[in-house]
Amino acid sequence: MFEINPGARRRTLLLAVSLAALSCAAPALGQPADEAGAPEKKVESKRPKVSDAKPTSPNATVNLLNLMVKRKLLSEDDAQALIKQAEDEAYVSRQASKDASSKADEAAKAATAAAAAANPPGTRHVTYVPEIVKRQLREDIKKEVMAKAEKENWASPGRYPEWAQRIRFYGDVRARYHGSFFPTGNDPNLTNFNAINTGSPYDVAFGNLANYPTYNTYQNRNQVRLRARLGMDADLTNGFAAGLRIATGETNSPVSTNQTLGGSGSNFSKYSIWLDRGFLKYQLPNQDVVAQVGRFDNPFWSPTDLVWYRELGFDGFAVQAKQEVVPNITAFGVIGAFPIFNTDFNAGITNASSETSKFPSHDKWMFGAQGGFAMRFDPVSEFRFGVAYYDFENVQGQASTPCVVIDRADGCSSDLSRPLFAQKGNTYWALRNLAPDIHNNFGQVLQYQYFGLVQKYRPMVASASLDLGEFHPFHIVLDGEFVWNSAFNRTLTVAGTGLKDIATVPGIALNNRAGTADGSFGPFNGGDIGWMARVTVGNKEIKHFADWNVHVGYKYLESDATLDAFADSDFGLGGTNLKGYFLGANVGLSDNVWASMRWLSANNIAGSPYAVDVLLVDLNAKF
């Protein structure tokens, strides 16, 4: 049984009486027009029969509501809502009265104790609190308790306190089949510079030259992969917000959170979890300017993954702004500074005498700026255009001062200029100026070498997207991007005479050269531009069952148009120096569950022959 306060009781009874009155009047109101004036028929009165049925509830109001539902005077949902409201009001009222009485009793006891302490032993004192004071005290305490209940929502089952309502959790899970298929004719000796630069330096002495790390270019692979991410956004006060996200991943790669099932030790070993996002954000009250710091999503508008892979996170600081300049035309802009590499605090060099000295800092940064506009034709159609400029500082490899290396742990002055993450495609050259010495048999052995990027990178990117929603909810979307590395210098890519000479002499480009029959390298034939075009038809987002879209496109990205580290990791299995087509489809299986399939066919533009076809079949879910 529960209590209903007088207000709720009166409202419920008035509703019941009103509906009962309408029920009685309904037959007369519903009487056909041709019978309205008919003579009244005499109806034999019958003695009412008392029902033997037991009430379904000991509460008369609940029984009345149930009866109204039974006679279809009130829907069951409305009746349950009235009962629920009455229960909540009764609960709050009981709790408030209980707390008020408890606090009043405590106050009386405290007053009695204080009076007893102030009087000598043997004094008898009876505390008297006027009834009007008691009532006022109860009302004040009741108001305080009810205000607290409303703020913290403890009297409303299923609701969280106010502070918890400002936190939002989200996540997604993706299961993927990944098939990599190589045609015949690929170069089996495609150098894996990333494996060298992220590990111990490689000995390029003539006797060891055939054993350098390479990419798999001829053995097909089938993988089942998993991606799982869980994030939290917290709305703080006065325009501030914070966010965190964790994700799976085989390695600390910036462009992949995939985990191959059966990998990382196999035999059902557990997988690593990485901090994928972590940031603070401030948004002005007009919501047109947003500043954020930490690790966050790409702040630059990029409709394709020609330059930036879509899952890439940015470390640093960025400010985004937008403003409607004229009706239906909004200008936007982004600026930011992002550290790519920060010198280790104890980075140093150990020479042949085992004396230690420290490297100077060689921090690497990326500075970026973008401006553009969005023009809306109608509520469902839009054209967007933007131009961006990115400046990568200190990413070019530098030749070292002459150094002698007799152990893999020894370093040279320019080692920190090598990239510590790369995919493939950019042009490299040797960094260490290894001096002939008795310890290395005057250059015949112990030629431990690292490799750095030949070019500087200051890409300019033009992006455009046309969204035609004439057949909304189905859209036709045309996306395109063009990139040009404005710092590219072709004179740096001089011809080498052979792999040994290229690997031991700084300043000789090693990658993206045409091979010759005698094993030497011909002229460099890489480049500094790239472009991509894509058309998508169907629903813009896959949210519900039977939502769908299909797309097809073409990509052409020369070797040094941009840094290969941040480009698409799926097309051509990652990097630059690739061209080819791609197509795909998505279909909704349920709310927030969908399947997708993509086919990507890529070929090398320059250098050694290389081609690969990639099939991706995904099952996606988000929450």
Coordinates of C-alpha atoms in Angstrom, one line a residue:
M1 CA 0.0 0.0 0.0
F2 CA 1.1 3.5 -0.6
E3 CA -0.1 7.0 0.3
I4 CA -1.3 9.7 -2.0
N5 CA -1.1 13.3 -0.8
P6 CA -4.3 15.3 -0.9
G7 CA -3.5 17.2 -4.1
A8 CA -2.8 14.0 -6.0
R9 CA -5.9 12.3 -4.5
R10 CA -8.2 15.2 -5.5
R11 CA -6.7 15.3 -9.0
T12 CA -7.2 11.5 -9.4
L13 CA -10.8 11.5 -8.1
L14 CA -11.7 14.5 -10.2
L15 CA -10.3 12.8 -13.3
A16 CA -12.2 9.6 -12.4
V17 CA -15.5 11.5 -11.8
S18 CA -15.2 13.4 -15.0
L19 CA -14.5 10.3 -17.0
A20 CA -17.4 8.5 -15.3
A21 CA -19.7 11.4 -16.2
L22 CA -18.5 11.3 -19.8
S23 CA -19.1 7.5 -19.8
C24 CA -22.7 8.0 -18.7
A25 CA -23.3 10.7 -21.3
A26 CA -21.7 8.9 -24.1
P27 CA -24.7 6.8 -25.2
A28 CA -26.9 9.9 -25.5
L29 CA -24.2 11.8 -27.4
G30 CA -23.6 8.9 -29.7
Q31 CA -27.3 8.4 -30.5
P32 CA -28.2 8.5 -34.2
A33 CA -29.9 11.6 -35.5
D34 CA -33.0 9.7 -36.7
E35 CA -33.6 8.3 -33.3
A36 CA -33.1 11.5 -31.3
G37 CA -36.8 12.4 -31.4
A38 CA -38.2 8.9 -31.0
P39 CA -40.6 8.3 -28.1
E40 CA -38.9 7.2 -24.9
K41 CA -39.1 3.4 -24.4
K42 CA -40.0 2.1 -21.0
V43 CA -37.2 0.0 -19.7
E44 CA -37.8 -2.6 -17.0
S45 CA -35.7 -1.7 -14.0
K46 CA -33.5 -4.5 -12.7
R47 CA -32.2 -4.8 -9.2
P48 CA -28.4 -4.2 -9.2
K49 CA -26.3 -7.2 -8.4
V50 CA -23.3 -6.9 -6.0
S51 CA -20.1 -8.3 -7.5
D52 CA -18.4 -11.1 -5.6
A53 CA -15.0 -10.2 -7.3
K54 CA -12.3 -9.2 -4.8
P55 CA -10.6 -5.9 -5.4
T56 CA -7.2 -6.1 -7.1
S57 CA -5.7 -3.6 -4.7
P58 CA -6.4 -2.6 -1.1
N59 CA -6.3 1.0 -2.2
A60 CA -9.6 2.4 -3.5
T61 CA -8.0 4.9 -5.9
V62 CA -5.9 2.2 -7.6
N63 CA -9.0 0.0 -7.9
L64 CA -10.9 2.9 -9.4
L65 CA -8.2 3.5 -12.0
N66 CA -8.1 -0.3 -12.8
L67 CA -11.8 -0.2 -13.2
M68 CA -11.6 2.8 -15.6
V69 CA -8.9 0.9 -17.6
K70 CA -11.2 -2.2 -17.7
R71 CA -14.1 -0.1 -19.0
K72 CA -11.7 1.6 -21.5
L73 CA -12.3 5.0 -20.0
L74 CA -8.5 5.4 -19.4
S75 CA -5.5 3.8 -21.1
E76 CA -3.4 1.4 -19.1
D77 CA -0.3 3.6 -19.7
D78 CA -2.0 6.7 -18.4
A79 CA -3.2 4.8 -15.4
Q80 CA 0.2 3.4 -14.6
A81 CA 1.7 6.9 -15.0
L82 CA -0.9 8.3 -12.5
I83 CA 0.0 5.5 -10.0
K84 CA 3.7 6.1 -10.5
Q85 CA 3.3 9.8 -9.9
A86 CA 1.3 9.1 -6.8
E87 CA 3.9 6.7 -5.5
D88 CA 6.7 9.2 -6.1
E89 CA 4.8 12.0 -4.4
A90 CA 4.0 9.8 -1.5
Y91 CA 7.5 8.6 -1.1
V92 CA 8.9 12.2 -1.1
S93 CA 6.3 13.3 1.4
R94 CA 6.9 10.4 3.8
Q95 CA 10.7 10.9 3.6
A96 CA 10.4 14.7 4.1
S97 CA 8.1 14.2 7.1
K98 CA 10.3 11.5 8.5
D99 CA 13.4 13.7 8.2
A100 CA 11.5 16.7 9.6
S101 CA 10.4 14.7 12.7
S102 CA 13.8 13.3 13.2
K103 CA 15.5 16.6 13.0
A104 CA 12.9 18.2 15.3
D105 CA 13.4 15.5 17.9
E106 CA 17.2 15.9 17.7
A107 CA 16.8 19.7 18.2
A108 CA 14.6 19.1 21.2
K109 CA 17.1 16.7 22.7
A110 CA 19.9 19.1 22.1
A111 CA 18.0 21.9 23.8
T112 CA 17.2 19.7 26.8
A113 CA 20.8 18.7 27.1
A114 CA 22.0 22.3 26.9
A115 CA 19.4 23.4 29.6
A116 CA 20.5 20.6 31.9
A117 CA 24.1 21.5 31.5
A118 CA 23.3 25.2 32.4
N119 CA 21.4 24.3 35.6
P120 CA 22.8 23.0 38.9
P121 CA 22.3 19.3 39.9
G122 CA 18.8 18.5 41.1
T123 CA 17.1 21.2 39.0
R124 CA 14.2 19.9 37.0
H125 CA 13.4 21.5 33.7
V126 CA 10.7 20.7 31.1
T127 CA 11.4 22.0 27.6
Y128 CA 8.3 23.4 25.8
V129 CA 8.2 24.1 22.1
P130 CA 5.0 25.8 20.9
E131 CA 3.1 23.9 18.3
I132 CA 3.3 26.7 15.7
V133 CA 7.1 26.6 16.0
K134 CA 7.0 22.8 15.5
R135 CA 4.9 23.1 12.4
Q136 CA 7.2 25.8 11.0
L137 CA 10.2 23.7 11.7
R138 CA 8.7 20.7 9.9
E139 CA 7.7 22.8 6.9
D140 CA 11.3 24.3 6.6
I141 CA 12.9 20.9 6.9
K142 CA 10.5 19.3 4.5
K143 CA 11.2 22.0 1.9
E144 CA 15.0 21.5 2.4
V145 CA 14.6 17.7 1.9
M146 CA 12.4 18.0 -1.1
A147 CA 14.8 20.5 -2.7
K148 CA 17.7 18.1 -2.1
A149 CA 15.6 15.2 -3.6
E150 CA 14.8 17.2 -6.7
K151 CA 18.5 18.2 -7.2
E152 CA 20.0 14.8 -6.6
N153 CA 17.1 12.8 -8.1
W154 CA 17.2 10.2 -5.3
A155 CA 13.4 10.2 -5.1
S156 CA 13.0 9.4 -8.8
P157 CA 14.1 5.8 -9.6
G158 CA 16.0 5.5 -12.9
R159 CA 17.4 9.0 -12.8
Y160 CA 21.0 10.0 -12.0
P161 CA 22.2 12.9 -9.9
E162 CA 22.7 16.2 -11.7
W163 CA 26.5 15.9 -11.9
A164 CA 26.2 12.4 -13.4
Q165 CA 23.8 13.6 -16.1
R166 CA 26.7 15.8 -17.5
I167 CA 28.8 12.7 -18.2
R168 CA 28.2 10.7 -21.4
F169 CA 29.7 7.3 -22.2
Y170 CA 30.0 6.0 -25.7
G171 CA 31.9 3.3 -27.6
D172 CA 32.0 1.0 -30.6
V173 CA 33.1 -2.5 -31.5
R174 CA 34.2 -3.7 -35.0
A175 CA 35.0 -7.2 -36.1
R176 CA 36.9 -7.4 -39.4
Y177 CA 38.0 -9.9 -42.0
H178 CA 41.2 -8.5 -43.6
G179 CA 42.4 -10.2 -46.8
S180 CA 45.7 -9.1 -48.5
F181 CA 46.3 -10.5 -52.0
F182 CA 49.5 -9.9 -53.9
P183 CA 49.9 -10.5 -57.6
T184 CA 53.1 -12.0 -59.1
G185 CA 55.9 -9.7 -60.1
N186 CA 56.2 -7.7 -56.9
D187 CA 59.7 -6.8 -55.6
P188 CA 60.5 -9.2 -52.7
N189 CA 63.1 -6.8 -51.3
L190 CA 61.0 -3.7 -50.6
T191 CA 63.0 -2.1 -47.7
N192 CA 61.3 -1.7 -44.4
F193 CA 62.9 1.6 -43.2
N194 CA 60.5 1.8 -40.2
A195 CA 61.8 -1.5 -38.8
I196 CA 65.4 -0.2 -39.0
N197 CA 64.7 3.3 -37.5
T198 CA 62.6 2.0 -34.6
G199 CA 65.1 -0.7 -33.6
S200 CA 68.9 -1.1 -33.6
P201 CA 70.8 0.5 -36.5
Y202 CA 71.3 -1.8 -39.5
D203 CA 74.8 -3.0 -40.5
V204 CA 75.1 -2.1 -44.2
A205 CA 78.5 -3.6 -44.6
F206 CA 78.9 -5.5 -47.9
G207 CA 78.8 -8.9 -46.2
N208 CA 75.5 -8.1 -44.4
L209 CA 73.8 -6.2 -47.2
A210 CA 71.4 -8.9 -48.4
N211 CA 69.7 -9.3 -45.0
Y212 CA 68.1 -5.9 -44.5
P213 CA 64.4 -5.9 -43.2
T214 CA 61.8 -6.0 -45.9
Y215 CA 58.0 -5.9 -46.3
N216 CA 55.9 -8.9 -47.3
T217 CA 55.1 -8.3 -50.9
Y218 CA 54.2 -11.8 -52.2
Q219 CA 52.6 -14.0 -49.5
N220 CA 48.8 -13.6 -49.2
R221 CA 47.5 -13.1 -45.7
N222 CA 44.0 -13.7 -44.1
Q223 CA 43.4 -12.0 -40.7
V224 CA 40.5 -11.6 -38.4
R225 CA 40.8 -8.3 -36.5
L226 CA 39.0 -6.5 -33.7
R227 CA 38.7 -2.9 -32.8
A228 CA 37.1 -1.9 -29.5
R229 CA 36.9 1.7 -28.1
L230 CA 35.3 3.2 -25.0
G231 CA 35.0 6.9 -24.4
M232 CA 33.7 9.4 -22.0
D233 CA 32.7 13.1 -22.5
A234 CA 32.2 15.3 -19.4
D235 CA 30.4 18.6 -19.6
L236 CA 32.0 20.8 -16.9
T237 CA 30.9 24.3 -15.9
N238 CA 31.3 27.6 -17.6
G239 CA 31.9 26.3 -21.1
F240 CA 34.6 23.7 -20.1
A241 CA 34.5 20.0 -21.1
A242 CA 36.8 17.0 -20.9
G243 CA 37.1 13.7 -22.7
L244 CA 38.8 10.4 -22.5
R245 CA 38.9 7.3 -24.8
I246 CA 40.7 4.0 -24.6
A247 CA 41.2 1.6 -27.5
T248 CA 42.7 -1.7 -28.6
G249 CA 45.8 -1.9 -30.8
E250 CA 48.7 -4.3 -31.5
T251 CA 51.2 -1.5 -31.3
N252 CA 51.3 2.2 -30.5
S253 CA 50.5 3.0 -34.1
P254 CA 48.9 6.4 -34.7
V255 CA 46.9 5.1 -37.6
S256 CA 45.5 1.8 -36.4
T257 CA 43.6 0.5 -33.4
N258 CA 43.2 -2.9 -34.9
Q259 CA 44.0 -6.0 -32.9
T260 CA 44.6 -9.3 -34.8
L261 CA 42.9 -12.2 -33.1
G262 CA 45.4 -14.8 -32.3
G263 CA 48.2 -12.2 -32.3
S264 CA 50.2 -10.6 -29.4
G265 CA 51.4 -14.0 -28.1
S266 CA 48.4 -16.1 -29.4
N267 CA 46.9 -18.9 -27.3
F268 CA 44.1 -16.5 -26.2
S269 CA 46.6 -14.0 -24.7
K270 CA 45.0 -10.8 -23.5
Y271 CA 45.3 -7.6 -25.6
S272 CA 46.8 -4.2 -24.9
I273 CA 44.6 -1.1 -24.2
W274 CA 45.9 2.3 -25.2
L275 CA 44.9 5.9 -24.2
D276 CA 43.5 7.0 -27.6
R277 CA 42.0 10.3 -26.5
G278 CA 42.4 12.7 -23.6
F279 CA 41.7 16.4 -23.8
L280 CA 40.3 19.5 -22.2
K281 CA 38.0 21.8 -24.3
Y282 CA 36.6 25.3 -23.9
Q283 CA 33.7 26.6 -25.9
L284 CA 32.6 30.2 -25.9
P285 CA 28.9 30.8 -25.0
N286 CA 28.0 31.6 -28.6
Q287 CA 29.4 28.2 -29.5
D288 CA 31.2 29.5 -32.5
V289 CA 34.8 29.3 -31.1
V290 CA 36.2 26.1 -29.6
A291 CA 39.7 25.6 -28.1
Q292 CA 41.1 22.3 -27.1
V293 CA 44.4 20.9 -25.7
G294 CA 45.6 17.3 -25.3
R295 CA 45.0 14.4 -27.6
F296 CA 41.8 14.8 -29.7
D297 CA 40.2 14.1 -33.1
N298 CA 41.5 15.8 -36.2
P299 CA 40.5 19.5 -35.9
F300 CA 40.9 20.1 -39.6
W301 CA 38.1 19.5 -42.0
S302 CA 39.1 16.7 -44.3
P303 CA 36.5 14.9 -46.4
T304 CA 38.8 12.1 -47.5
D305 CA 41.8 10.2 -46.1
L306 CA 44.3 11.4 -48.8
V307 CA 46.5 13.3 -46.2
W308 CA 45.0 12.4 -42.8
Y309 CA 43.8 8.9 -41.9
R310 CA 40.3 9.2 -40.5
E311 CA 41.2 7.5 -37.1
L312 CA 44.3 9.7 -36.5
G313 CA 44.5 11.5 -33.2
F314 CA 46.3 14.9 -32.9
D315 CA 48.5 15.8 -29.9
G316 CA 48.7 19.5 -29.2
F317 CA 46.6 22.6 -29.2
A318 CA 43.9 23.8 -31.7
V319 CA 41.3 26.6 -32.0
Q320 CA 38.3 26.2 -34.3
A321 CA 35.9 29.0 -35.2
K322 CA 32.9 29.6 -37.5
Q323 CA 30.7 32.5 -38.3
E324 CA 27.7 33.0 -40.6
V325 CA 28.8 35.9 -42.9
V326 CA 25.6 36.1 -45.0
P327 CA 22.5 34.0 -44.9
N328 CA 23.2 30.3 -45.7
I329 CA 27.0 30.9 -46.0
T330 CA 29.2 30.1 -43.0
A331 CA 33.0 30.8 -42.9
F332 CA 35.2 28.5 -40.8
G333 CA 38.8 28.5 -39.7
V334 CA 41.3 26.3 -37.8
I335 CA 44.8 26.9 -36.4
G336 CA 46.9 24.6 -34.3
A337 CA 50.3 23.5 -33.1
F338 CA 51.2 19.8 -32.6
P339 CA 54.3 18.2 -31.3
I340 CA 55.3 15.2 -33.4
F341 CA 58.4 14.2 -31.5
N342 CA 59.9 15.5 -28.2
T343 CA 63.5 14.7 -27.5
D344 CA 64.0 12.2 -24.6
F345 CA 65.3 14.0 -21.5
N346 CA 68.4 11.8 -21.3
A347 CA 69.0 11.3 -25.0
G348 CA 72.7 10.9 -25.5
I349 CA 75.6 9.3 -27.3
T350 CA 78.0 6.6 -26.2
N351 CA 81.3 6.7 -28.1
A352 CA 84.2 4.2 -28.5
S353 CA 85.7 5.3 -25.2
S354 CA 82.4 4.6 -23.4
E355 CA 82.2 8.3 -22.5
T356 CA 78.6 9.7 -22.5
S357 CA 77.5 13.0 -23.8
K358 CA 74.0 14.3 -24.5
F359 CA 72.3 15.1 -27.8
P360 CA 71.0 18.6 -28.4
S361 CA 67.2 18.7 -28.7
H362 CA 65.7 17.9 -32.0
D363 CA 62.0 18.4 -31.3
K364 CA 59.6 18.0 -34.3
W365 CA 56.4 20.0 -34.7
M366 CA 53.6 20.4 -37.1
F367 CA 51.8 23.8 -37.5
G368 CA 48.6 24.0 -39.4
A369 CA 46.0 26.5 -40.6
Q370 CA 42.8 26.1 -42.6
G371 CA 40.1 28.4 -43.9
G372 CA 37.0 27.8 -45.9
F373 CA 33.3 28.2 -46.2
A374 CA 30.1 26.1 -46.3
M375 CA 27.2 27.2 -48.5
R376 CA 23.7 25.7 -48.1
F377 CA 21.4 25.5 -51.1
D378 CA 18.4 24.2 -49.2
P379 CA 17.9 22.3 -45.8
V380 CA 19.4 19.1 -47.2
S381 CA 22.0 20.2 -49.8
E382 CA 25.4 21.9 -49.2
F383 CA 28.7 22.8 -50.8
R384 CA 31.9 23.0 -48.6
F385 CA 35.3 24.2 -49.6
G386 CA 38.6 24.6 -47.6
V387 CA 42.3 25.3 -48.1
A388 CA 44.9 24.2 -45.6
Y389 CA 48.6 24.7 -45.1
Y390 CA 50.8 22.5 -42.9
D391 CA 54.4 23.1 -41.9
F392 CA 56.3 20.0 -40.6
E393 CA 59.3 21.4 -38.7
N394 CA 62.6 19.4 -38.3
V395 CA 61.3 16.2 -40.0
Q396 CA 64.0 16.2 -42.7
G397 CA 66.9 13.8 -42.0
Q398 CA 70.2 15.5 -41.2
A399 CA 73.7 14.1 -42.0
S400 CA 75.8 13.5 -38.9
T401 CA 79.3 14.8 -38.1
P402 CA 81.9 12.1 -38.8
C403 CA 81.5 9.3 -36.2
V404 CA 82.9 5.8 -35.5
V405 CA 80.4 3.2 -34.4
I406 CA 81.7 -0.1 -33.1
D407 CA 78.6 -1.3 -31.3
R408 CA 74.9 -1.1 -32.1
A409 CA 74.4 1.0 -28.9
D410 CA 76.7 3.7 -30.1
G411 CA 75.0 6.8 -31.6
C412 CA 75.8 9.6 -34.0
S413 CA 74.8 13.3 -33.8
S414 CA 71.9 13.2 -36.2
D415 CA 70.2 10.0 -35.1
L416 CA 67.2 11.9 -33.6
S417 CA 66.4 13.3 -37.0
R418 CA 65.2 9.9 -38.2
P419 CA 61.4 9.3 -38.2
L420 CA 60.3 7.0 -35.3
F421 CA 57.1 5.9 -37.1
A422 CA 56.5 5.5 -40.8
Q423 CA 54.5 3.4 -43.2
K424 CA 56.1 3.3 -46.6
G425 CA 56.5 5.5 -49.7
N426 CA 58.6 8.5 -48.6
T427 CA 62.1 8.9 -49.9
Y428 CA 65.0 8.2 -47.5
W429 CA 68.8 8.7 -47.3
A430 CA 71.5 7.5 -45.0
L431 CA 72.1 9.8 -41.9
R432 CA 75.4 8.7 -40.4
N433 CA 78.7 9.9 -41.8
L434 CA 80.7 6.7 -40.8
A435 CA 84.4 7.5 -40.7
P436 CA 86.9 4.8 -41.7
D437 CA 88.7 3.5 -38.6
I438 CA 90.8 0.6 -37.4
H439 CA 87.7 -0.6 -35.4
N440 CA 85.6 -1.0 -38.6
N441 CA 88.5 -2.3 -40.8
F442 CA 88.5 1.1 -42.5
G443 CA 84.9 0.9 -43.6
Q444 CA 84.6 -2.7 -44.5
V445 CA 82.7 -3.9 -41.5
L446 CA 80.5 -2.5 -38.7
Q447 CA 78.6 0.0 -40.8
Y448 CA 75.6 0.6 -38.5
Q449 CA 73.3 3.0 -40.2
Y450 CA 70.0 4.9 -39.7
F451 CA 67.9 6.5 -42.4
G452 CA 66.1 9.8 -42.6
L453 CA 63.6 11.6 -44.9
V454 CA 65.1 13.3 -47.9
Q455 CA 62.5 16.0 -48.3
K456 CA 61.0 18.8 -46.2
Y457 CA 57.2 18.7 -46.0
R458 CA 55.0 21.8 -46.2
P459 CA 51.9 20.4 -48.0
M460 CA 49.1 22.7 -49.2
V461 CA 45.7 20.9 -49.4
A462 CA 42.5 21.9 -51.2
S463 CA 39.3 20.1 -50.1
A464 CA 35.8 20.2 -51.5
S465 CA 32.5 18.3 -50.9
L466 CA 29.2 18.7 -52.7
D467 CA 26.2 17.1 -50.9
L468 CA 23.1 16.8 -53.1
G469 CA 20.0 15.9 -51.0
E470 CA 17.3 16.3 -53.5
F471 CA 16.2 12.7 -52.9
H472 CA 16.5 13.0 -49.1
P473 CA 17.0 10.8 -47.1
F474 CA 19.1 9.5 -50.0
H475 CA 22.0 11.7 -51.0
I476 CA 24.6 12.0 -53.7
V477 CA 27.9 13.2 -52.2
L478 CA 31.0 14.2 -54.3
D479 CA 34.2 14.5 -52.3
G480 CA 37.6 15.5 -53.5
E481 CA 41.1 16.6 -52.3
F482 CA 44.3 17.8 -53.8
V483 CA 47.7 18.0 -52.1
W484 CA 51.0 19.6 -53.2
N485 CA 54.2 19.6 -51.1
S486 CA 55.4 23.2 -51.6
A487 CA 58.8 22.3 -50.0
F488 CA 59.7 19.5 -52.4
N489 CA 63.2 19.8 -53.9
R490 CA 63.9 17.4 -56.7
T491 CA 67.6 18.3 -56.8
L492 CA 68.0 16.5 -53.4
T493 CA 67.2 13.1 -55.1
V494 CA 70.4 12.6 -57.0
A495 CA 71.2 9.2 -58.5
G496 CA 73.1 6.6 -56.6
T497 CA 75.4 4.0 -58.1
G498 CA 74.3 1.1 -56.0
L499 CA 72.7 0.1 -52.7
K500 CA 76.0 -0.1 -50.8
D501 CA 77.1 3.4 -51.9
I502 CA 73.7 4.8 -51.2
A503 CA 73.5 3.3 -47.7
T504 CA 76.9 4.4 -46.6
V505 CA 77.2 7.9 -48.0
P506 CA 74.8 10.6 -46.5
G507 CA 72.9 12.7 -49.0
I508 CA 72.2 9.9 -51.5
A509 CA 68.5 9.1 -52.0
L510 CA 67.7 5.4 -51.4
N511 CA 64.0 4.9 -52.2
N512 CA 61.7 5.3 -55.2
R513 CA 64.2 4.8 -57.9
A514 CA 63.7 2.6 -61.0
G515 CA 65.7 -0.6 -60.8
T516 CA 68.1 -1.7 -63.5
A517 CA 69.2 -5.1 -64.7
D518 CA 72.6 -4.9 -63.0
G519 CA 71.0 -4.1 -59.6
S520 CA 71.9 -0.5 -59.5
F521 CA 69.3 2.4 -59.3
G522 CA 68.3 4.8 -62.0
P523 CA 66.9 8.3 -61.7
F524 CA 64.4 9.1 -59.0
N525 CA 60.8 9.1 -60.3
G526 CA 58.8 10.0 -57.2
G527 CA 56.8 13.2 -56.9
D528 CA 55.1 15.9 -54.8
I529 CA 51.4 15.9 -55.7
G530 CA 48.4 13.8 -54.9
W531 CA 44.6 13.8 -55.5
M532 CA 41.6 11.8 -54.7
A533 CA 38.0 11.7 -55.9
R534 CA 35.0 9.8 -54.6
V535 CA 31.2 9.6 -55.1
T536 CA 28.8 8.2 -52.5
V537 CA 25.1 7.4 -53.0
G538 CA 22.6 6.5 -50.3
N539 CA 22.1 7.5 -46.7
K540 CA 24.7 9.9 -45.3
E541 CA 24.8 7.9 -42.0
I542 CA 24.0 4.3 -41.3
K543 CA 21.9 4.4 -38.1
H544 CA 18.9 2.2 -38.6
F545 CA 17.8 -1.0 -40.2
A546 CA 18.0 -1.0 -44.0
D547 CA 20.0 2.2 -44.2
W548 CA 22.5 1.9 -47.0
N549 CA 25.1 3.6 -49.1
V550 CA 27.7 2.7 -51.8
H551 CA 30.8 4.5 -52.9
V552 CA 33.5 4.3 -55.5
G553 CA 36.7 6.4 -56.0
Y554 CA 40.2 6.8 -57.2
K555 CA 43.4 7.8 -55.4
Y556 CA 46.8 9.0 -56.7
L557 CA 49.4 10.0 -54.1
E558 CA 53.0 10.5 -55.1
S559 CA 55.9 9.5 -52.8
D560 CA 56.6 12.8 -51.1
A561 CA 53.4 14.7 -51.4
T562 CA 52.9 14.3 -47.7
L563 CA 54.3 12.3 -44.8
D564 CA 53.5 8.6 -45.3
A565 CA 53.2 8.1 -41.5
F566 CA 49.7 9.8 -41.3
A567 CA 48.1 8.6 -44.6
D568 CA 45.5 5.9 -45.0
S569 CA 46.7 2.6 -43.5
D570 CA 44.4 0.4 -45.6
F571 CA 44.9 1.5 -49.2
G572 CA 48.0 -0.3 -50.4
L573 CA 48.5 -1.5 -46.8
G574 CA 49.5 2.1 -45.9
G575 CA 51.6 5.0 -47.0
T576 CA 52.2 7.1 -50.1
N577 CA 53.6 6.4 -53.6
L578 CA 50.4 4.6 -54.4
K579 CA 47.6 4.8 -57.1
G580 CA 44.5 2.8 -57.7
Y581 CA 40.7 2.5 -57.2
F582 CA 38.5 1.5 -54.3
L583 CA 34.8 0.8 -53.9
G584 CA 32.5 -0.2 -51.0
A585 CA 29.1 -0.6 -49.5
N586 CA 27.4 -0.3 -46.1
V587 CA 24.0 -1.6 -44.9
G588 CA 22.2 -1.2 -41.6
L589 CA 21.3 -4.5 -39.8
S590 CA 19.6 -2.9 -36.8
D591 CA 19.7 0.4 -34.9
N592 CA 23.5 1.3 -34.6
V593 CA 24.6 -2.0 -36.1
W594 CA 25.7 -2.2 -39.7
A595 CA 27.9 -4.3 -42.1
S596 CA 30.3 -2.9 -44.6
M597 CA 32.6 -4.2 -47.3
R598 CA 35.5 -2.5 -49.2
W599 CA 37.8 -3.5 -52.0
L600 CA 41.0 -1.5 -52.5
S601 CA 43.3 -2.1 -55.4
A602 CA 46.7 -0.2 -55.3
N603 CA 49.9 -0.1 -57.3
N604 CA 53.3 1.7 -56.8
I605 CA 53.7 4.9 -58.7
A606 CA 57.5 4.9 -58.6
G607 CA 60.4 2.7 -57.7
S608 CA 60.2 -1.1 -57.3
P609 CA 57.1 -2.9 -58.7
Y610 CA 54.5 -3.4 -55.9
A611 CA 50.8 -4.0 -56.0
V612 CA 48.2 -5.3 -53.5
D613 CA 44.5 -5.9 -53.4
V614 CA 42.8 -5.5 -50.0
L615 CA 39.4 -6.9 -49.0
L616 CA 37.8 -5.6 -45.8
V617 CA 34.5 -7.0 -44.5
D618 CA 33.3 -5.4 -41.2
L619 CA 30.6 -5.9 -38.7
N620 CA 30.2 -2.6 -36.7
A621 CA 28.2 -1.7 -33.6
K622 CA 28.2 1.5 -31.6
F623 CA 26.5 2.6 -28.4

